Amino acid sequence: MAGEQDLLSTEIVNRGIESSGPDAGSMTFSVRVRRRLPDFVHSVNMKYVKLGYHYLINHGIILATIPVVVLVFGGGLSKEEMWRRIWDSTAGAGYDLASIFACLAIFVLTISLYLMSRPRSIYLLDFACYKPSDDVKVTKDEFIELARKSGKFDEASLEFQRRILQTSGIGDETYVPKSIGSPENTATMKEGRAEASAVIFGALDELFEKSGVRPKDVGVLVLNCSLFNPTPSLSAMVINHYKMRGNILSFNLGGMGCSAGIIAVDLARDMLLPNPSNYAVVVSTEMVGYNWYPGKDRSMLIPNCYFRMGCSAVLLSNRRRDYLRAKYKLEHIVRTHKGADDRSFRSIYQEEDSERFKGIKVSKELVEIGGDAIKTNITTLGPLVLPLSEQLLFFSALVWKFLFGNGASSQSAKPYIPDYRLAFEHFCVHAASKTVLDELQRNLKLSDENLEASRATLHRFGNTSSSSIWYELAYLEAKERVKRGDRVWQMAFGSGFKCNSVVWKSMRRVRRPARNPWLDCVDRYPQREF
């Protein structure tokens, strides 16, 4: 039993056989959450390693010019010796002049083709994170009292939510709509639109004010909100509110979970590439009140405890003249989708419970499934970002395991986990829960400082879904830790099951912004309870 407790954070509770409803005759149970993710490198799939190198080669055409450079410039000869060999026709070891000019022509042609085929750089000019007003701020105890006041939960359900909150890593200054304390139905279009207007327009107003860009200048708009998708769409609501231009390319992403913010950035990039000298705005959010679950199924009560109000708005540009004022440059996006697997597909699933209440059902295998998706994603990302020394050590470990996989020496040898701290200065990992962050730190051998932004965001703002990685970057900026040339890794994961990564390179030292959601509390972090 003691060994089992080391693996489980919540014990499986058998509730017997369902006697009625759509699940009649099936076994029902409460959620079990593993304390430990699977070790990432114990079972690395080589096809994802090869996929990473495939991306690297596709983006490294210039490497083909290296042999030409070596040939032309003499492989270590002094400048005087090289020119003597070129022009001194009496030297037996001299170079043929026609060959030299042919090599130079190939070199110039290769460089020209590379520069012409190279896509325009995508710059992040600025971003904003919405900070709700204090009248919707709640402590953990106030959250439970709001749930009690609504009259929708029995004492067992309230006590379950209280226990989840105590170990969640969430603090006493998060934000929820006051409507969740109402005995009435909160999952209405009116409540959803009211919350959407507050968070989306709040973030966009700040973004346009900080950047100086007018709404009419924006050529691409991508908005992602997983669970609230009215008609007209939320992206149409934004266009109507700001009176944006009629030929704007607008997209509304729904049902894509907590990792949708990176998918939205990827889509905005794809739209900017064929449309030069343009701006793109990416809005990421989730509606809390609209998705409030009023039932008793414990696997559906978990999202109530974690998700909080939040929204981010990001301004991207592919205009070359924005190079001087950009904060970051987009380097890589790697997306991983495990939806072909049935377990992964149903790990986070929206459905009705036995009382016909709609909610998000969280699988007892979620952490294990998420760990597999994360492992796949970072294995693909590794060849793009890791220094050569780490790649050689990692690849050598894989070859050793392949050659001696069944031997005794292989059983005793620990797998080599690449040190991602050599590739990135800053980490913004989706603030899903304290357990997930702890296990990611253990698996990737990260320091407390590496995950400080994620833990601080979870504590101060809760799980704000797809916008959480931007609250984390805002934390790093408020601490003035981002310097010129630093690389930032944002990683998010969610329903589908998906795990996505985006890598940014800082274009300049980022000073503490005048508008930032952390300004009134950043000096209190990090806290001991992390």
Short mmCIF file of C-alpha atoms in Angstrom, two decimals:
data_model
loop_
_atom_site.label_atom_id
_atom_site.label_comp_id
_atom_site.label_asym_id
_atom_site.label_seq_id
_atom_site.Cartn_x
_atom_site.Cartn_y
_atom_site.Cartn_z
CA MET A 1 0.00 0.00 0.00
CA ALA A 2 2.85 2.40 0.78
CA GLY A 3 4.31 1.93 -2.70
CA GLU A 4 0.91 2.54 -4.23
CA GLN A 5 0.53 5.81 -2.33
CA ASP A 6 3.80 7.01 -3.85
CA LEU A 7 2.26 6.66 -7.30
CA LEU A 8 -1.24 8.02 -6.69
CA SER A 9 -2.41 11.42 -5.55
CA THR A 10 -6.09 10.45 -5.39
CA GLU A 11 -7.15 6.88 -4.70
CA ILE A 12 -9.65 5.15 -7.00
CA VAL A 13 -13.05 4.91 -5.29
CA ASN A 14 -15.37 2.24 -6.70
CA ARG A 15 -18.94 3.52 -6.80
CA GLY A 16 -20.45 0.28 -8.05
CA ILE A 17 -22.58 -0.48 -11.11
CA GLU A 18 -24.59 2.32 -12.71
CA SER A 19 -28.24 1.26 -12.56
CA SER A 20 -29.75 3.78 -14.97
CA GLY A 21 -28.91 6.34 -17.59
CA PRO A 22 -26.70 6.04 -20.70
CA ASP A 23 -23.98 4.25 -18.65
CA ALA A 24 -26.30 1.61 -17.13
CA GLY A 25 -24.48 -1.62 -16.37
CA SER A 26 -20.99 -0.06 -16.39
CA MET A 27 -18.60 0.42 -13.49
CA THR A 28 -18.25 3.97 -12.22
CA PHE A 29 -15.38 5.43 -10.22
CA SER A 30 -13.76 8.67 -9.10
CA VAL A 31 -10.61 10.09 -10.62
CA ARG A 32 -7.12 8.73 -9.93
CA VAL A 33 -4.21 11.05 -10.68
CA ARG A 34 -0.65 9.73 -10.89
CA ARG A 35 1.97 11.58 -8.89
CA ARG A 36 4.62 10.68 -11.42
CA LEU A 37 4.77 11.16 -15.15
CA PRO A 38 6.42 8.36 -17.12
CA ASP A 39 10.17 8.89 -17.51
CA PHE A 40 10.48 10.56 -20.88
CA VAL A 41 13.66 8.95 -22.16
CA HIS A 42 13.02 5.35 -21.11
CA SER A 43 10.93 4.75 -24.23
CA VAL A 44 11.93 7.37 -26.79
CA ASN A 45 10.42 6.71 -30.20
CA MET A 46 13.14 7.12 -32.82
CA LYS A 47 10.69 8.40 -35.44
CA TYR A 48 10.25 11.62 -33.45
CA VAL A 49 14.00 12.07 -33.18
CA LYS A 50 14.21 11.67 -36.97
CA LEU A 51 11.32 14.11 -37.39
CA GLY A 52 13.24 16.73 -35.43
CA TYR A 53 16.30 16.29 -37.61
CA HIS A 54 14.06 16.44 -40.69
CA TYR A 55 12.87 19.90 -39.57
CA LEU A 56 16.46 20.91 -38.89
CA ILE A 57 17.69 19.87 -42.34
CA ASN A 58 14.76 21.55 -44.08
CA HIS A 59 15.63 24.82 -42.34
CA GLY A 60 19.40 24.42 -42.79
CA ILE A 61 19.95 24.67 -46.53
CA ILE A 62 22.87 26.95 -45.90
CA LEU A 63 24.79 23.97 -44.49
CA ALA A 64 25.21 22.79 -48.08
CA THR A 65 27.54 25.73 -48.71
CA ILE A 66 30.06 24.68 -46.05
CA PRO A 67 32.01 22.24 -48.32
CA VAL A 68 32.21 24.96 -50.95
CA VAL A 69 33.56 27.45 -48.44
CA VAL A 70 36.17 24.94 -47.28
CA LEU A 71 37.24 24.22 -50.87
CA VAL A 72 37.41 27.85 -51.92
CA PHE A 73 39.22 29.17 -48.90
CA GLY A 74 41.85 26.52 -48.78
CA GLY A 75 41.10 24.57 -45.65
CA GLY A 76 43.45 26.46 -43.33
CA LEU A 77 45.88 27.99 -45.86
CA SER A 78 47.09 31.48 -45.18
CA LYS A 79 45.67 34.25 -47.33
CA GLU A 80 49.03 34.78 -49.10
CA GLU A 81 49.44 31.06 -49.88
CA MET A 82 45.88 30.79 -51.16
CA TRP A 83 46.27 33.72 -53.58
CA ARG A 84 49.71 32.47 -54.67
CA ARG A 85 48.18 29.12 -55.62
CA ILE A 86 45.33 30.78 -57.47
CA TRP A 87 47.41 33.14 -59.60
CA ASP A 88 50.75 31.32 -59.85
CA SER A 89 50.22 29.08 -62.88
CA THR A 90 53.71 27.61 -62.50
CA ALA A 91 52.85 25.98 -59.19
CA GLY A 92 52.06 22.33 -59.75
CA ALA A 93 49.60 22.25 -56.86
CA GLY A 94 47.88 25.45 -57.97
CA TYR A 95 44.13 25.66 -58.37
CA ASP A 96 42.42 25.82 -61.77
CA LEU A 97 41.05 29.35 -62.20
CA ALA A 98 37.89 28.13 -63.96
CA SER A 99 37.13 25.78 -61.07
CA ILE A 100 37.58 28.59 -58.60
CA PHE A 101 35.08 30.82 -60.40
CA ALA A 102 32.66 27.90 -60.80
CA CYS A 103 32.79 27.23 -57.05
CA LEU A 104 32.30 30.91 -56.31
CA ALA A 105 29.30 31.01 -58.66
CA ILE A 106 27.77 27.97 -56.94
CA PHE A 107 28.40 29.55 -53.57
CA VAL A 108 26.74 32.85 -54.55
CA LEU A 109 23.83 31.01 -56.18
CA THR A 110 23.28 28.86 -53.09
CA ILE A 111 23.29 31.86 -50.78
CA SER A 112 20.93 33.75 -53.11
CA LEU A 113 18.48 30.85 -53.32
CA TYR A 114 18.57 30.43 -49.55
CA LEU A 115 17.87 34.11 -48.92
CA MET A 116 15.10 34.19 -51.53
CA SER A 117 13.39 31.06 -50.22
CA ARG A 118 13.76 32.03 -46.60
CA PRO A 119 10.39 33.07 -45.13
CA ARG A 120 9.96 36.50 -43.65
CA SER A 121 10.79 36.77 -39.98
CA ILE A 122 7.83 36.94 -37.60
CA TYR A 123 8.23 39.43 -34.77
CA LEU A 124 6.33 39.74 -31.51
CA LEU A 125 5.92 43.46 -30.96
CA ASP A 126 4.05 43.31 -27.66
CA PHE A 127 1.40 41.43 -25.71
CA ALA A 128 -1.10 42.09 -22.94
CA CYS A 129 -2.64 39.93 -20.21
CA TYR A 130 -6.01 40.87 -18.75
CA LYS A 131 -6.15 41.50 -15.03
CA PRO A 132 -9.75 41.35 -13.72
CA SER A 133 -11.01 43.83 -11.15
CA ASP A 134 -10.78 43.11 -7.44
CA ASP A 135 -14.53 42.59 -7.08
CA VAL A 136 -14.19 39.16 -8.74
CA LYS A 137 -11.10 38.15 -6.73
CA VAL A 138 -11.67 35.17 -4.41
CA THR A 139 -9.74 33.22 -1.83
CA LYS A 140 -9.98 29.43 -1.72
CA ASP A 141 -12.46 29.64 1.16
CA GLU A 142 -14.56 32.26 -0.65
CA PHE A 143 -14.60 30.00 -3.70
CA ILE A 144 -16.06 27.15 -1.64
CA GLU A 145 -18.61 29.53 -0.08
CA LEU A 146 -19.71 30.70 -3.53
CA ALA A 147 -20.19 27.07 -4.54
CA ARG A 148 -22.14 26.42 -1.33
CA LYS A 149 -24.25 29.54 -1.85
CA SER A 150 -25.32 28.34 -5.28
CA GLY A 151 -27.07 25.36 -3.68
CA LYS A 152 -25.90 23.07 -6.48
CA PHE A 153 -23.52 20.86 -4.50
CA ASP A 154 -23.90 18.48 -1.59
CA GLU A 155 -21.42 18.48 1.29
CA ALA A 156 -19.41 15.57 -0.18
CA SER A 157 -18.86 17.50 -3.44
CA LEU A 158 -17.90 20.67 -1.57
CA GLU A 159 -15.43 18.76 0.60
CA PHE A 160 -13.91 17.12 -2.51
CA GLN A 161 -13.39 20.53 -4.13
CA ARG A 162 -11.88 21.86 -0.90
CA ARG A 163 -9.34 19.01 -0.81
CA ILE A 164 -8.42 19.56 -4.47
CA LEU A 165 -7.86 23.27 -3.85
CA GLN A 166 -5.58 22.66 -0.87
CA THR A 167 -3.09 20.69 -2.99
CA SER A 168 -3.63 22.51 -6.31
CA GLY A 169 -0.93 25.18 -5.97
CA ILE A 170 -3.59 27.88 -6.44
CA GLY A 171 -3.44 30.87 -4.09
CA ASP A 172 -5.99 33.25 -2.60
CA GLU A 173 -6.02 35.97 -5.27
CA THR A 174 -7.51 34.29 -8.33
CA TYR A 175 -10.55 35.52 -10.26
CA VAL A 176 -13.92 33.88 -10.96
CA PRO A 177 -17.23 35.36 -12.15
CA LYS A 178 -19.56 36.12 -9.24
CA SER A 179 -22.32 34.43 -11.21
CA ILE A 180 -21.05 31.01 -10.12
CA GLY A 181 -22.61 31.69 -6.71
CA SER A 182 -26.04 32.12 -8.26
CA PRO A 183 -28.61 29.34 -7.88
CA GLU A 184 -29.63 30.06 -11.46
CA ASN A 185 -28.07 28.49 -14.55
CA THR A 186 -24.80 30.28 -15.39
CA ALA A 187 -24.16 28.45 -18.67
CA THR A 188 -26.16 30.94 -20.71
CA MET A 189 -25.23 32.91 -23.80
CA LYS A 190 -25.81 36.15 -21.87
CA GLU A 191 -23.33 35.22 -19.13
CA GLY A 192 -20.84 33.85 -21.67
CA ARG A 193 -20.89 36.97 -23.83
CA ALA A 194 -20.61 39.25 -20.79
CA GLU A 195 -17.50 37.44 -19.52
CA ALA A 196 -16.02 37.24 -23.03
CA SER A 197 -16.51 40.98 -23.58
CA ALA A 198 -14.84 41.84 -20.27
CA VAL A 199 -11.71 39.72 -20.68
CA ILE A 200 -11.19 40.00 -24.45
CA PHE A 201 -11.76 43.73 -24.78
CA GLY A 202 -9.76 44.35 -21.61
CA ALA A 203 -6.72 42.58 -23.06
CA LEU A 204 -7.07 44.14 -26.53
CA ASP A 205 -7.55 47.68 -25.23
CA GLU A 206 -4.28 47.36 -23.33
CA LEU A 207 -2.48 45.82 -26.33
CA PHE A 208 -3.51 48.59 -28.74
CA GLU A 209 -2.60 51.24 -26.17
CA LYS A 210 0.85 49.76 -25.50
CA SER A 211 1.77 49.11 -29.13
CA GLY A 212 0.31 52.21 -30.74
CA VAL A 213 -1.18 50.04 -33.52
CA ARG A 214 -4.71 50.91 -34.61
CA PRO A 215 -7.32 48.12 -34.90
CA LYS A 216 -7.80 49.03 -38.58
CA ASP A 217 -4.12 48.27 -39.24
CA VAL A 218 -4.55 44.61 -38.26
CA GLY A 219 -4.69 42.26 -41.26
CA VAL A 220 -5.03 38.91 -39.44
CA LEU A 221 -7.09 38.07 -36.34
CA VAL A 222 -6.98 34.65 -34.68
CA LEU A 223 -9.05 34.05 -31.55
CA ASN A 224 -9.15 30.81 -29.62
CA CYS A 225 -11.68 29.89 -26.95
CA SER A 226 -12.23 26.20 -26.45
CA LEU A 227 -15.66 25.82 -24.84
CA PHE A 228 -17.67 28.96 -25.60
CA ASN A 229 -18.42 29.36 -29.31
CA PRO A 230 -21.47 31.56 -29.98
CA THR A 231 -22.82 32.73 -33.32
CA PRO A 232 -21.67 35.23 -34.54
CA SER A 233 -18.23 34.10 -33.42
CA LEU A 234 -16.07 35.77 -30.81
CA SER A 235 -13.69 36.91 -33.55
CA ALA A 236 -16.65 38.59 -35.26
CA MET A 237 -17.51 40.23 -31.92
CA VAL A 238 -13.99 41.70 -31.81
CA ILE A 239 -14.22 42.96 -35.40
CA ASN A 240 -17.58 44.58 -34.66
CA HIS A 241 -16.39 46.20 -31.44
CA TYR A 242 -13.23 47.73 -32.92
CA LYS A 243 -14.69 48.34 -36.41
CA MET A 244 -11.83 46.53 -38.10
CA ARG A 245 -11.35 46.58 -41.84
CA GLY A 246 -13.52 44.50 -44.14
CA ASN A 247 -10.76 42.42 -45.74
CA ILE A 248 -9.29 41.18 -42.44
CA LEU A 249 -8.44 37.47 -42.33
CA SER A 250 -10.26 36.30 -39.19
CA PHE A 251 -10.33 32.86 -37.58
CA ASN A 252 -12.12 31.48 -34.53
CA LEU A 253 -10.63 28.31 -33.02
CA GLY A 254 -12.90 26.26 -30.76
CA GLY A 255 -12.63 22.99 -28.85
CA MET A 256 -8.82 22.88 -28.96
CA GLY A 257 -8.07 23.05 -25.23
CA CYS A 258 -5.29 24.66 -23.24
CA SER A 259 -2.68 24.29 -26.00
CA ALA A 260 -4.71 26.30 -28.51
CA GLY A 261 -2.77 29.50 -27.90
CA ILE A 262 0.30 28.10 -29.66
CA ILE A 263 -1.88 26.68 -32.45
CA ALA A 264 -3.30 30.18 -32.90
CA VAL A 265 0.24 31.64 -33.16
CA ASP A 266 1.08 28.97 -35.75
CA LEU A 267 -2.01 29.85 -37.79
CA ALA A 268 -1.23 33.57 -37.56
CA ARG A 269 2.31 32.86 -38.81
CA ASP A 270 0.95 30.88 -41.75
CA MET A 271 -1.35 33.77 -42.64
CA LEU A 272 1.42 36.37 -42.35
CA LEU A 273 3.90 34.52 -44.59
CA PRO A 274 1.97 35.08 -47.87
CA ASN A 275 0.82 38.56 -46.77
CA PRO A 276 3.89 40.81 -46.38
CA SER A 277 3.99 43.99 -44.29
CA ASN A 278 1.07 43.02 -42.09
CA TYR A 279 0.02 42.79 -38.47
CA ALA A 280 -1.63 39.80 -36.80
CA VAL A 281 -3.39 39.72 -33.43
CA VAL A 282 -3.78 36.45 -31.49
CA VAL A 283 -6.32 36.35 -28.63
CA SER A 284 -6.38 33.38 -26.23
CA THR A 285 -8.99 32.91 -23.52
CA GLU A 286 -11.55 30.63 -21.85
CA MET A 287 -14.92 31.32 -20.25
CA VAL A 288 -15.18 30.13 -16.64
CA GLY A 289 -18.79 30.90 -15.75
CA TYR A 290 -20.19 29.41 -18.94
CA ASN A 291 -18.39 26.12 -18.25
CA TRP A 292 -19.21 25.91 -14.54
CA TYR A 293 -20.22 22.33 -13.72
CA PRO A 294 -23.09 22.11 -11.17
CA GLY A 295 -23.20 18.31 -10.73
CA LYS A 296 -21.68 15.68 -8.46
CA ASP A 297 -19.38 13.67 -10.75
CA ARG A 298 -15.94 14.10 -9.21
CA SER A 299 -14.06 13.75 -12.49
CA MET A 300 -16.07 16.74 -13.76
CA LEU A 301 -15.63 18.80 -10.58
CA ILE A 302 -11.85 19.02 -11.04
CA PRO A 303 -11.98 21.74 -13.79
CA ASN A 304 -14.15 23.88 -11.46
CA CYS A 305 -11.27 23.95 -8.97
CA TYR A 306 -8.48 24.87 -11.38
CA PHE A 307 -9.79 27.16 -14.14
CA ARG A 308 -9.89 30.92 -13.57
CA MET A 309 -10.61 34.07 -15.57
CA GLY A 310 -7.89 35.30 -17.91
CA CYS A 311 -7.09 36.40 -21.46
CA SER A 312 -4.02 37.30 -23.50
CA ALA A 313 -3.65 39.36 -26.68
CA VAL A 314 -0.46 39.14 -28.77
CA LEU A 315 0.63 41.43 -31.62
CA LEU A 316 2.73 39.84 -34.37
CA SER A 317 4.30 41.48 -37.42
CA ASN A 318 6.23 40.45 -40.52
CA ARG A 319 7.24 43.99 -41.46
CA ARG A 320 11.03 44.26 -41.75
CA ARG A 321 11.03 47.78 -40.30
CA ASP A 322 9.58 46.38 -37.05
CA TYR A 323 12.89 44.63 -36.38
CA LEU A 324 14.10 47.55 -34.27
CA ARG A 325 11.07 47.77 -31.97
CA ALA A 326 10.16 44.08 -31.65
CA LYS A 327 10.48 42.32 -28.31
CA TYR A 328 10.90 38.79 -29.67
CA LYS A 329 11.47 36.89 -32.88
CA LEU A 330 9.67 33.63 -33.61
CA GLU A 331 12.15 30.77 -34.09
CA HIS A 332 10.34 27.42 -33.93
CA ILE A 333 6.89 25.92 -33.49
CA VAL A 334 6.53 22.18 -32.93
CA ARG A 335 3.05 20.64 -32.64
CA THR A 336 2.22 17.13 -31.45
CA HIS A 337 -1.25 15.56 -31.72
CA LYS A 338 -2.13 12.21 -30.13
CA GLY A 339 -5.80 12.25 -31.17
CA ALA A 340 -5.48 9.06 -33.22
CA ASP A 341 -5.23 7.13 -29.96
CA ASP A 342 -8.65 6.54 -28.33
CA ARG A 343 -7.35 6.93 -24.77
CA SER A 344 -5.74 10.27 -25.62
CA PHE A 345 -8.83 11.44 -27.49
CA ARG A 346 -11.12 10.81 -24.50
CA SER A 347 -8.71 11.90 -21.75
CA ILE A 348 -10.42 15.33 -21.54
CA TYR A 349 -13.96 14.97 -22.81
CA GLN A 350 -16.99 17.24 -22.73
CA GLU A 351 -20.22 15.38 -22.07
CA GLU A 352 -23.29 15.16 -19.81
CA ASP A 353 -23.27 13.29 -16.53
CA SER A 354 -26.03 10.93 -15.32
CA GLU A 355 -28.14 13.97 -14.30
CA ARG A 356 -27.71 15.56 -17.76
CA PHE A 357 -25.40 18.30 -16.45
CA LYS A 358 -22.76 19.31 -19.00
CA GLY A 359 -19.12 19.26 -17.92
CA ILE A 360 -15.53 18.34 -18.76
CA LYS A 361 -14.67 14.78 -17.76
CA VAL A 362 -11.05 14.27 -16.77
CA SER A 363 -9.66 10.77 -17.28
CA LYS A 364 -7.88 8.97 -14.45
CA GLU A 365 -5.03 8.36 -16.95
CA LEU A 366 -4.63 12.02 -17.89
CA VAL A 367 -1.17 12.58 -16.40
CA GLU A 368 0.19 9.42 -18.02
CA ILE A 369 -1.32 10.35 -21.39
CA GLY A 370 -0.06 13.92 -21.09
CA GLY A 371 3.41 12.67 -20.25
CA ASP A 372 3.52 10.64 -23.45
CA ALA A 373 2.49 13.66 -25.55
CA ILE A 374 5.05 15.89 -23.83
CA LYS A 375 7.77 13.30 -24.37
CA THR A 376 6.97 13.15 -28.09
CA ASN A 377 6.97 16.92 -28.41
CA ILE A 378 10.28 17.58 -26.67
CA THR A 379 11.91 14.68 -28.56
CA THR A 380 10.95 16.36 -31.83
CA LEU A 381 12.00 19.79 -30.57
CA GLY A 382 15.40 18.65 -29.27
CA PRO A 383 17.35 18.55 -32.56
CA LEU A 384 16.14 22.07 -33.38
CA VAL A 385 17.32 23.72 -30.19
CA LEU A 386 19.84 21.60 -28.27
CA PRO A 387 23.57 22.32 -28.66
CA LEU A 388 25.58 19.72 -30.55
CA SER A 389 27.20 18.36 -27.37
CA GLU A 390 23.82 17.48 -25.87
CA GLN A 391 22.57 15.97 -29.11
CA LEU A 392 25.62 13.71 -29.35
CA LEU A 393 25.21 12.49 -25.75
CA PHE A 394 21.48 11.93 -26.20
CA PHE A 395 21.93 10.13 -29.52
CA SER A 396 24.74 7.97 -28.08
CA ALA A 397 22.43 6.91 -25.24
CA LEU A 398 19.75 5.92 -27.74
CA VAL A 399 22.24 3.91 -29.82
CA TRP A 400 23.52 2.15 -26.70
CA LYS A 401 19.99 1.25 -25.70
CA PHE A 402 19.25 0.00 -29.22
CA LEU A 403 22.38 -2.17 -29.33
CA PHE A 404 22.22 -3.49 -25.78
CA GLY A 405 18.53 -3.08 -25.01
CA ASN A 406 18.11 -6.49 -23.41
CA GLY A 407 21.46 -6.71 -21.66
CA ALA A 408 22.08 -6.46 -17.93
CA SER A 409 24.22 -3.35 -18.39
CA SER A 410 21.33 -1.63 -20.12
CA GLN A 411 19.03 -2.37 -17.19
CA SER A 412 21.37 -0.75 -14.68
CA ALA A 413 22.31 2.26 -16.85
CA LYS A 414 20.10 5.32 -16.51
CA PRO A 415 18.90 6.99 -19.71
CA TYR A 416 20.55 10.29 -20.63
CA ILE A 417 18.14 13.20 -20.38
CA PRO A 418 19.27 16.22 -22.42
CA ASP A 419 19.84 19.40 -20.45
CA TYR A 420 17.31 21.79 -21.95
CA ARG A 421 18.71 24.55 -19.76
CA LEU A 422 21.58 24.76 -22.26
CA ALA A 423 19.07 25.56 -25.02
CA PHE A 424 16.79 28.01 -23.19
CA GLU A 425 17.24 30.76 -20.66
CA HIS A 426 13.54 30.92 -19.77
CA PHE A 427 10.75 28.35 -19.47
CA CYS A 428 7.01 29.07 -19.69
CA VAL A 429 5.28 25.73 -19.10
CA HIS A 430 1.47 25.69 -19.04
CA ALA A 431 0.39 26.11 -15.40
CA ALA A 432 -1.97 23.13 -15.34
CA SER A 433 -1.46 21.92 -11.76
CA LYS A 434 1.20 21.66 -9.08
CA THR A 435 1.55 17.90 -9.63
CA VAL A 436 2.24 18.29 -13.36
CA LEU A 437 4.80 21.05 -12.79
CA ASP A 438 6.58 19.03 -10.10
CA GLU A 439 6.83 16.00 -12.36
CA LEU A 440 8.02 17.99 -15.37
CA GLN A 441 10.74 19.49 -13.20
CA ARG A 442 11.81 16.03 -12.06
CA ASN A 443 11.80 14.51 -15.55
CA LEU A 444 13.59 17.36 -17.31
CA LYS A 445 15.92 18.08 -14.37
CA LEU A 446 14.90 21.73 -14.25
CA SER A 447 15.67 24.04 -11.37
CA ASP A 448 13.15 25.82 -9.16
CA GLU A 449 14.01 29.06 -10.95
CA ASN A 450 13.25 27.49 -14.33
CA LEU A 451 9.64 26.80 -13.29
CA GLU A 452 9.24 29.82 -11.04
CA ALA A 453 7.13 31.70 -13.61
CA SER A 454 4.77 28.73 -14.06
CA ARG A 455 4.29 28.17 -10.33
CA ALA A 456 3.83 31.88 -9.67
CA THR A 457 1.18 32.09 -12.41
CA LEU A 458 -0.69 29.06 -11.05
CA HIS A 459 -0.61 30.55 -7.55
CA ARG A 460 -1.59 34.11 -8.50
CA PHE A 461 -3.97 33.62 -11.45
CA GLY A 462 -4.82 29.90 -11.43
CA ASN A 463 -5.08 27.86 -14.61
CA THR A 464 -6.15 30.42 -17.23
CA SER A 465 -6.08 27.76 -19.97
CA SER A 466 -4.42 28.80 -23.26
CA SER A 467 -3.41 32.24 -21.98
CA SER A 468 -1.38 30.96 -19.01
CA ILE A 469 1.95 30.88 -20.91
CA TRP A 470 1.60 34.62 -21.56
CA TYR A 471 1.02 35.42 -17.88
CA GLU A 472 4.25 33.51 -17.29
CA LEU A 473 6.17 35.56 -19.85
CA ALA A 474 4.67 38.71 -18.29
CA TYR A 475 6.07 37.52 -14.94
CA LEU A 476 9.57 37.20 -16.43
CA GLU A 477 9.29 40.70 -17.90
CA ALA A 478 8.06 42.13 -14.60
CA LYS A 479 11.15 40.59 -12.95
CA GLU A 480 13.31 42.10 -15.75
CA ARG A 481 14.97 38.77 -16.42
CA VAL A 482 14.72 38.74 -20.22
CA LYS A 483 17.92 39.95 -21.86
CA ARG A 484 18.92 40.39 -25.48
CA GLY A 485 19.54 37.06 -27.20
CA ASP A 486 17.72 34.99 -24.55
CA ARG A 487 15.56 32.14 -25.83
CA VAL A 488 12.14 31.52 -24.30
CA TRP A 489 10.40 28.12 -24.48
CA GLN A 490 6.62 28.18 -24.17
CA MET A 491 5.02 24.73 -23.88
CA ALA A 492 1.30 24.01 -23.51
CA PHE A 493 -0.76 20.83 -23.50
CA GLY A 494 -4.46 20.02 -23.47
CA SER A 495 -7.41 18.09 -24.85
CA GLY A 496 -7.05 16.07 -27.99
CA PHE A 497 -4.51 15.14 -26.59
CA LYS A 498 -2.03 17.77 -27.80
CA CYS A 499 1.30 19.19 -26.73
CA ASN A 500 2.74 22.22 -28.54
CA SER A 501 5.93 24.25 -28.18
CA VAL A 502 6.97 27.66 -29.45
CA VAL A 503 10.46 29.18 -29.17
CA TRP A 504 11.08 32.94 -29.10
CA LYS A 505 14.38 34.81 -29.23
CA SER A 506 14.59 38.10 -27.38
CA MET A 507 15.53 41.02 -29.63
CA ARG A 508 16.49 43.34 -26.76
CA ARG A 509 16.64 43.62 -23.02
CA VAL A 510 13.06 43.89 -21.78
CA ARG A 511 12.55 46.46 -19.07
CA ARG A 512 9.62 46.27 -16.66
CA PRO A 513 6.59 47.42 -18.69
CA ALA A 514 4.36 50.24 -17.50
CA ARG A 515 1.33 47.94 -17.93
CA ASN A 516 1.69 44.44 -16.56
CA PRO A 517 -0.66 42.21 -14.49
CA TRP A 518 2.15 41.49 -11.99
CA LEU A 519 3.18 45.03 -11.05
CA ASP A 520 1.36 45.11 -7.71
CA CYS A 521 2.54 41.69 -6.49
CA VAL A 522 5.68 40.56 -8.34
CA ASP A 523 7.95 41.43 -5.43
CA ARG A 524 6.13 38.84 -3.29
CA TYR A 525 7.30 36.03 -5.56
CA PRO A 526 8.74 33.44 -5.44
CA GLN A 527 7.02 32.18 -2.29
CA ARG A 528 8.14 29.46 0.08
CA GLU A 529 5.10 27.27 -0.55
CA PHE A 530 6.32 26.66 -4.12
#
